[in-house]
Amino acid sequence: MPNTVIRIRVASKNPVKVTAAHQSFNQVFPNHTIHCEGMETESGVADQPMTENETRLGAQNRIRYCRAHDTNKEEDYFVSMEGGVDDFEEGAATFAYVAIAGRDGKIHTGRSANLPIPDAVYLRLKNGEELGDVMDDLFKTDNVKQKGGAIGLLTNHRATRESTYTQALILALAPILHPDLYL
């Protein structure tokens, strides 16, 4: 059987997001060659989404932007990831929404687990700062959002931004893997 190529347009040029998309599709489709290419996109939401709804909308908007600006029409899938924060009953947390669309245009949306964030960090986010910048300041790192992210720093690198995105994307692929069950 010939090796099939799957072409993916990732709604970001952030290497963490492009790698997470590649890893997730590579795990789900191990007998295929996966080509991932990132592109800059607009989320249509704040740079630091502060609610679940805003974060979900940002991920979905990035997919729509990719599709609207797709010039070569060769992609099999469009993939986006949007990190956000919200204040839950258990306290403030960061998480990500992911979205995947195939050629049919249907958007499949998924979500990562919550990572609790300190109250002092959440306060800074409410005052207009972005999570990556706050974490860089607290941990004396540089551009952590294109590396392990707040997740890596707060878990002593036992989990990373990439691993969280990868897991959420794999889960969001379920309806694509079993379309007959998700009518």
PDB file of C-alpha atoms in Angstrom:
ATOM      1  CA  MET A   1       0.000   0.000   0.000  1.00  0.00           C
ATOM      2  CA  PRO A   2       1.476   3.389  -0.964  1.00  0.00           C
ATOM      3  CA  ASN A   3       2.289   5.891   1.729  1.00  0.00           C
ATOM      4  CA  THR A   4      -0.359   8.627   1.720  1.00  0.00           C
ATOM      5  CA  VAL A   5       0.601  12.224   2.360  1.00  0.00           C
ATOM      6  CA  ILE A   6      -1.562  14.296   4.708  1.00  0.00           C
ATOM      7  CA  ARG A   7      -1.150  18.055   4.303  1.00  0.00           C
ATOM      8  CA  ILE A   8      -1.930  20.240   7.285  1.00  0.00           C
ATOM      9  CA  ARG A   9      -2.097  24.016   7.528  1.00  0.00           C
ATOM     10  CA  VAL A  10      -1.521  25.129  11.120  1.00  0.00           C
ATOM     11  CA  ALA A  11      -3.059  28.463  12.107  1.00  0.00           C
ATOM     12  CA  SER A  12       0.195  29.702  13.643  1.00  0.00           C
ATOM     13  CA  LYS A  13       3.894  29.841  12.903  1.00  0.00           C
ATOM     14  CA  ASN A  14       4.684  29.122  16.558  1.00  0.00           C
ATOM     15  CA  PRO A  15       6.985  26.066  16.375  1.00  0.00           C
ATOM     16  CA  VAL A  16       5.308  24.504  19.435  1.00  0.00           C
ATOM     17  CA  LYS A  17       1.930  24.537  17.691  1.00  0.00           C
ATOM     18  CA  VAL A  18       3.276  23.290  14.360  1.00  0.00           C
ATOM     19  CA  THR A  19       5.122  20.442  16.104  1.00  0.00           C
ATOM     20  CA  ALA A  20       2.044  19.530  18.176  1.00  0.00           C
ATOM     21  CA  ALA A  21      -0.075  19.304  15.023  1.00  0.00           C
ATOM     22  CA  HIS A  22       2.563  17.150  13.346  1.00  0.00           C
ATOM     23  CA  GLN A  23       2.930  14.883  16.400  1.00  0.00           C
ATOM     24  CA  SER A  24      -0.801  14.362  16.867  1.00  0.00           C
ATOM     25  CA  PHE A  25      -1.470  13.471  13.229  1.00  0.00           C
ATOM     26  CA  ASN A  26       1.648  11.302  13.121  1.00  0.00           C
ATOM     27  CA  GLN A  27       0.366   9.322  16.125  1.00  0.00           C
ATOM     28  CA  VAL A  28      -3.147   8.964  14.719  1.00  0.00           C
ATOM     29  CA  PHE A  29      -2.039   8.231  11.137  1.00  0.00           C
ATOM     30  CA  PRO A  30       1.289   6.369  11.603  1.00  0.00           C
ATOM     31  CA  ASN A  31       1.339   4.941   8.062  1.00  0.00           C
ATOM     32  CA  HIS A  32       1.099   8.350   6.421  1.00  0.00           C
ATOM     33  CA  THR A  33       3.594  11.079   5.683  1.00  0.00           C
ATOM     34  CA  ILE A  34       2.559  14.231   7.526  1.00  0.00           C
ATOM     35  CA  HIS A  35       3.374  17.658   6.088  1.00  0.00           C
ATOM     36  CA  CYS A  36       2.645  20.602   8.395  1.00  0.00           C
ATOM     37  CA  GLU A  37       3.046  24.227   7.483  1.00  0.00           C
ATOM     38  CA  GLY A  38       2.204  27.170   9.691  1.00  0.00           C
ATOM     39  CA  MET A  39       0.706  30.479   8.704  1.00  0.00           C
ATOM     40  CA  GLU A  40       0.051  33.663  10.633  1.00  0.00           C
ATOM     41  CA  THR A  41      -3.632  34.058  11.376  1.00  0.00           C
ATOM     42  CA  GLU A  42      -6.044  36.353  13.130  1.00  0.00           C
ATOM     43  CA  SER A  43      -8.003  35.025  16.102  1.00  0.00           C
ATOM     44  CA  GLY A  44     -10.528  37.825  16.306  1.00  0.00           C
ATOM     45  CA  VAL A  45     -10.201  37.752  20.117  1.00  0.00           C
ATOM     46  CA  ALA A  46      -7.870  39.374  22.639  1.00  0.00           C
ATOM     47  CA  ASP A  47      -4.194  38.399  22.590  1.00  0.00           C
ATOM     48  CA  GLN A  48      -4.844  36.878  26.026  1.00  0.00           C
ATOM     49  CA  PRO A  49      -8.315  35.300  25.985  1.00  0.00           C
ATOM     50  CA  MET A  50      -9.811  35.529  29.482  1.00  0.00           C
ATOM     51  CA  THR A  51     -12.794  33.135  29.198  1.00  0.00           C
ATOM     52  CA  GLU A  52     -13.547  29.682  27.868  1.00  0.00           C
ATOM     53  CA  ASN A  53     -15.926  31.117  25.270  1.00  0.00           C
ATOM     54  CA  GLU A  54     -13.393  33.646  24.011  1.00  0.00           C
ATOM     55  CA  THR A  55     -10.686  30.967  23.810  1.00  0.00           C
ATOM     56  CA  ARG A  56     -12.942  28.550  21.880  1.00  0.00           C
ATOM     57  CA  LEU A  57     -13.966  31.334  19.498  1.00  0.00           C
ATOM     58  CA  GLY A  58     -10.307  32.235  18.914  1.00  0.00           C
ATOM     59  CA  ALA A  59      -9.463  28.658  17.898  1.00  0.00           C
ATOM     60  CA  GLN A  60     -12.463  28.445  15.585  1.00  0.00           C
ATOM     61  CA  ASN A  61     -11.776  31.881  14.069  1.00  0.00           C
ATOM     62  CA  ARG A  62      -8.201  30.865  13.278  1.00  0.00           C
ATOM     63  CA  ILE A  63      -9.519  27.869  11.317  1.00  0.00           C
ATOM     64  CA  ARG A  64     -11.914  30.108   9.396  1.00  0.00           C
ATOM     65  CA  TYR A  65      -9.065  32.528   8.654  1.00  0.00           C
ATOM     66  CA  CYS A  66      -6.863  29.701   7.339  1.00  0.00           C
ATOM     67  CA  ARG A  67      -9.596  28.398   5.084  1.00  0.00           C
ATOM     68  CA  ALA A  68     -10.404  31.880   3.766  1.00  0.00           C
ATOM     69  CA  HIS A  69      -6.734  32.548   2.981  1.00  0.00           C
ATOM     70  CA  ASP A  70      -5.878  29.109   1.597  1.00  0.00           C
ATOM     71  CA  THR A  71      -4.299  29.844  -1.755  1.00  0.00           C
ATOM     72  CA  ASN A  72      -3.053  26.450  -2.892  1.00  0.00           C
ATOM     73  CA  LYS A  73      -6.174  24.395  -1.981  1.00  0.00           C
ATOM     74  CA  GLU A  74      -4.017  21.324  -1.269  1.00  0.00           C
ATOM     75  CA  GLU A  75      -4.515  21.019   2.484  1.00  0.00           C
ATOM     76  CA  ASP A  76      -6.302  18.001   3.877  1.00  0.00           C
ATOM     77  CA  TYR A  77      -6.736  19.598   7.307  1.00  0.00           C
ATOM     78  CA  PHE A  78      -6.579  22.947   9.014  1.00  0.00           C
ATOM     79  CA  VAL A  79      -5.544  22.954  12.677  1.00  0.00           C
ATOM     80  CA  SER A  80      -5.554  25.673  15.312  1.00  0.00           C
ATOM     81  CA  MET A  81      -4.740  25.982  18.993  1.00  0.00           C
ATOM     82  CA  GLU A  82      -5.714  28.874  21.246  1.00  0.00           C
ATOM     83  CA  GLY A  83      -4.551  29.191  24.839  1.00  0.00           C
ATOM     84  CA  GLY A  84      -6.681  31.011  27.362  1.00  0.00           C
ATOM     85  CA  VAL A  85      -7.480  31.454  31.031  1.00  0.00           C
ATOM     86  CA  ASP A  86     -10.633  31.598  33.090  1.00  0.00           C
ATOM     87  CA  ASP A  87     -11.629  31.737  36.730  1.00  0.00           C
ATOM     88  CA  PHE A  88     -13.372  28.516  37.687  1.00  0.00           C
ATOM     89  CA  GLU A  89     -14.961  27.333  40.929  1.00  0.00           C
ATOM     90  CA  GLU A  90     -11.608  25.713  41.791  1.00  0.00           C
ATOM     91  CA  GLY A  91      -9.672  28.867  40.925  1.00  0.00           C
ATOM     92  CA  ALA A  92      -7.976  30.412  37.922  1.00  0.00           C
ATOM     93  CA  ALA A  93      -6.544  28.072  35.300  1.00  0.00           C
ATOM     94  CA  THR A  94      -5.029  28.073  31.857  1.00  0.00           C
ATOM     95  CA  PHE A  95      -6.091  25.653  29.112  1.00  0.00           C
ATOM     96  CA  ALA A  96      -6.304  25.473  25.351  1.00  0.00           C
ATOM     97  CA  TYR A  97      -8.996  24.991  22.777  1.00  0.00           C
ATOM     98  CA  VAL A  98      -8.088  23.226  19.560  1.00  0.00           C
ATOM     99  CA  ALA A  99      -9.967  23.103  16.292  1.00  0.00           C
ATOM    100  CA  ILE A 100      -9.592  20.861  13.257  1.00  0.00           C
ATOM    101  CA  ALA A 101     -11.333  21.172   9.907  1.00  0.00           C
ATOM    102  CA  GLY A 102     -11.085  18.880   6.920  1.00  0.00           C
ATOM    103  CA  ARG A 103     -11.898  19.597   3.319  1.00  0.00           C
ATOM    104  CA  ASP A 104     -15.599  19.347   4.139  1.00  0.00           C
ATOM    105  CA  GLY A 105     -15.256  22.516   6.235  1.00  0.00           C
ATOM    106  CA  LYS A 106     -16.774  21.045   9.389  1.00  0.00           C
ATOM    107  CA  ILE A 107     -14.924  22.324  12.469  1.00  0.00           C
ATOM    108  CA  HIS A 108     -14.190  19.792  15.215  1.00  0.00           C
ATOM    109  CA  THR A 109     -13.356  21.513  18.489  1.00  0.00           C
ATOM    110  CA  GLY A 110     -11.616  20.060  21.537  1.00  0.00           C
ATOM    111  CA  ARG A 111     -10.188  21.267  24.823  1.00  0.00           C
ATOM    112  CA  SER A 112      -7.192  20.497  26.993  1.00  0.00           C
ATOM    113  CA  ALA A 113      -7.107  19.905  30.709  1.00  0.00           C
ATOM    114  CA  ASN A 114      -6.869  22.832  33.132  1.00  0.00           C
ATOM    115  CA  LEU A 115      -3.586  23.917  34.659  1.00  0.00           C
ATOM    116  CA  PRO A 116      -4.156  25.890  37.878  1.00  0.00           C
ATOM    117  CA  ILE A 117      -2.372  29.229  37.877  1.00  0.00           C
ATOM    118  CA  PRO A 118      -1.394  31.290  40.916  1.00  0.00           C
ATOM    119  CA  ASP A 119      -3.712  34.133  41.899  1.00  0.00           C
ATOM    120  CA  ALA A 120      -0.892  36.647  41.433  1.00  0.00           C
ATOM    121  CA  VAL A 121      -0.447  35.481  37.824  1.00  0.00           C
ATOM    122  CA  TYR A 122      -4.183  35.663  37.144  1.00  0.00           C
ATOM    123  CA  LEU A 123      -4.314  39.198  38.531  1.00  0.00           C
ATOM    124  CA  ARG A 124      -1.595  40.299  36.121  1.00  0.00           C
ATOM    125  CA  LEU A 125      -3.523  38.715  33.239  1.00  0.00           C
ATOM    126  CA  LYS A 126      -6.671  40.565  34.290  1.00  0.00           C
ATOM    127  CA  ASN A 127      -4.597  43.742  34.180  1.00  0.00           C
ATOM    128  CA  GLY A 128      -3.756  43.185  30.525  1.00  0.00           C
ATOM    129  CA  GLU A 129      -0.554  41.138  30.450  1.00  0.00           C
ATOM    130  CA  GLU A 130      -0.134  37.899  28.467  1.00  0.00           C
ATOM    131  CA  LEU A 131       0.585  34.616  30.224  1.00  0.00           C
ATOM    132  CA  GLY A 132       3.873  33.957  28.402  1.00  0.00           C
ATOM    133  CA  ASP A 133       5.227  37.384  29.339  1.00  0.00           C
ATOM    134  CA  VAL A 134       4.200  36.971  32.981  1.00  0.00           C
ATOM    135  CA  MET A 135       5.839  33.542  33.155  1.00  0.00           C
ATOM    136  CA  ASP A 136       9.017  34.841  31.503  1.00  0.00           C
ATOM    137  CA  ASP A 137       9.142  37.552  34.162  1.00  0.00           C
ATOM    138  CA  LEU A 138       8.509  35.198  37.094  1.00  0.00           C
ATOM    139  CA  PHE A 139      10.852  32.410  35.967  1.00  0.00           C
ATOM    140  CA  LYS A 140      13.477  34.595  34.249  1.00  0.00           C
ATOM    141  CA  THR A 141      12.971  32.807  30.927  1.00  0.00           C
ATOM    142  CA  ASP A 142      12.803  34.154  27.388  1.00  0.00           C
ATOM    143  CA  ASN A 143       9.894  33.531  25.001  1.00  0.00           C
ATOM    144  CA  VAL A 144       8.571  30.530  26.943  1.00  0.00           C
ATOM    145  CA  LYS A 145       5.381  30.549  24.847  1.00  0.00           C
ATOM    146  CA  GLN A 146       7.416  29.177  21.944  1.00  0.00           C
ATOM    147  CA  LYS A 147       8.959  26.560  24.222  1.00  0.00           C
ATOM    148  CA  GLY A 148       7.436  24.599  27.116  1.00  0.00           C
ATOM    149  CA  GLY A 149       4.982  27.331  28.088  1.00  0.00           C
ATOM    150  CA  ALA A 150       3.537  28.057  31.510  1.00  0.00           C
ATOM    151  CA  ILE A 151       2.625  24.374  31.646  1.00  0.00           C
ATOM    152  CA  GLY A 152       6.277  23.365  31.449  1.00  0.00           C
ATOM    153  CA  LEU A 153       7.355  25.877  34.047  1.00  0.00           C
ATOM    154  CA  LEU A 154       4.581  25.103  36.555  1.00  0.00           C
ATOM    155  CA  THR A 155       4.940  21.303  36.238  1.00  0.00           C
ATOM    156  CA  ASN A 156       8.762  21.283  36.315  1.00  0.00           C
ATOM    157  CA  HIS A 157       8.616  20.214  32.647  1.00  0.00           C
ATOM    158  CA  ARG A 158       6.649  17.006  33.333  1.00  0.00           C
ATOM    159  CA  ALA A 159       4.052  18.366  30.913  1.00  0.00           C
ATOM    160  CA  THR A 160       4.574  20.983  28.222  1.00  0.00           C
ATOM    161  CA  ARG A 161       2.532  23.237  26.037  1.00  0.00           C
ATOM    162  CA  GLU A 162       3.253  20.886  23.129  1.00  0.00           C
ATOM    163  CA  SER A 163       2.195  17.731  25.000  1.00  0.00           C
ATOM    164  CA  THR A 164      -1.040  19.382  26.087  1.00  0.00           C
ATOM    165  CA  TYR A 165      -1.862  20.533  22.548  1.00  0.00           C
ATOM    166  CA  THR A 166      -0.972  17.111  21.142  1.00  0.00           C
ATOM    167  CA  GLN A 167      -3.309  15.292  23.505  1.00  0.00           C
ATOM    168  CA  ALA A 168      -6.182  17.722  22.868  1.00  0.00           C
ATOM    169  CA  LEU A 169      -5.729  17.397  19.102  1.00  0.00           C
ATOM    170  CA  ILE A 170      -5.734  13.601  19.238  1.00  0.00           C
ATOM    171  CA  LEU A 171      -8.994  13.692  21.183  1.00  0.00           C
ATOM    172  CA  ALA A 172     -10.505  16.183  18.717  1.00  0.00           C
ATOM    173  CA  LEU A 173      -9.680  13.798  15.861  1.00  0.00           C
ATOM    174  CA  ALA A 174     -12.130  11.147  17.165  1.00  0.00           C
ATOM    175  CA  PRO A 175     -15.053  12.347  14.999  1.00  0.00           C
ATOM    176  CA  ILE A 176     -12.768  12.357  11.945  1.00  0.00           C
ATOM    177  CA  LEU A 177     -11.602   8.814  12.678  1.00  0.00           C
ATOM    178  CA  HIS A 178     -15.143   7.535  13.235  1.00  0.00           C
ATOM    179  CA  PRO A 179     -17.488   9.770  11.211  1.00  0.00           C
ATOM    180  CA  ASP A 180     -20.193   7.105  11.157  1.00  0.00           C
ATOM    181  CA  LEU A 181     -20.519   7.380  14.935  1.00  0.00           C
ATOM    182  CA  TYR A 182     -20.655  11.196  15.023  1.00  0.00           C
ATOM    183  CA  LEU A 183     -23.602  11.945  12.773  1.00  0.00           C
TER     184      LEU A 183
END
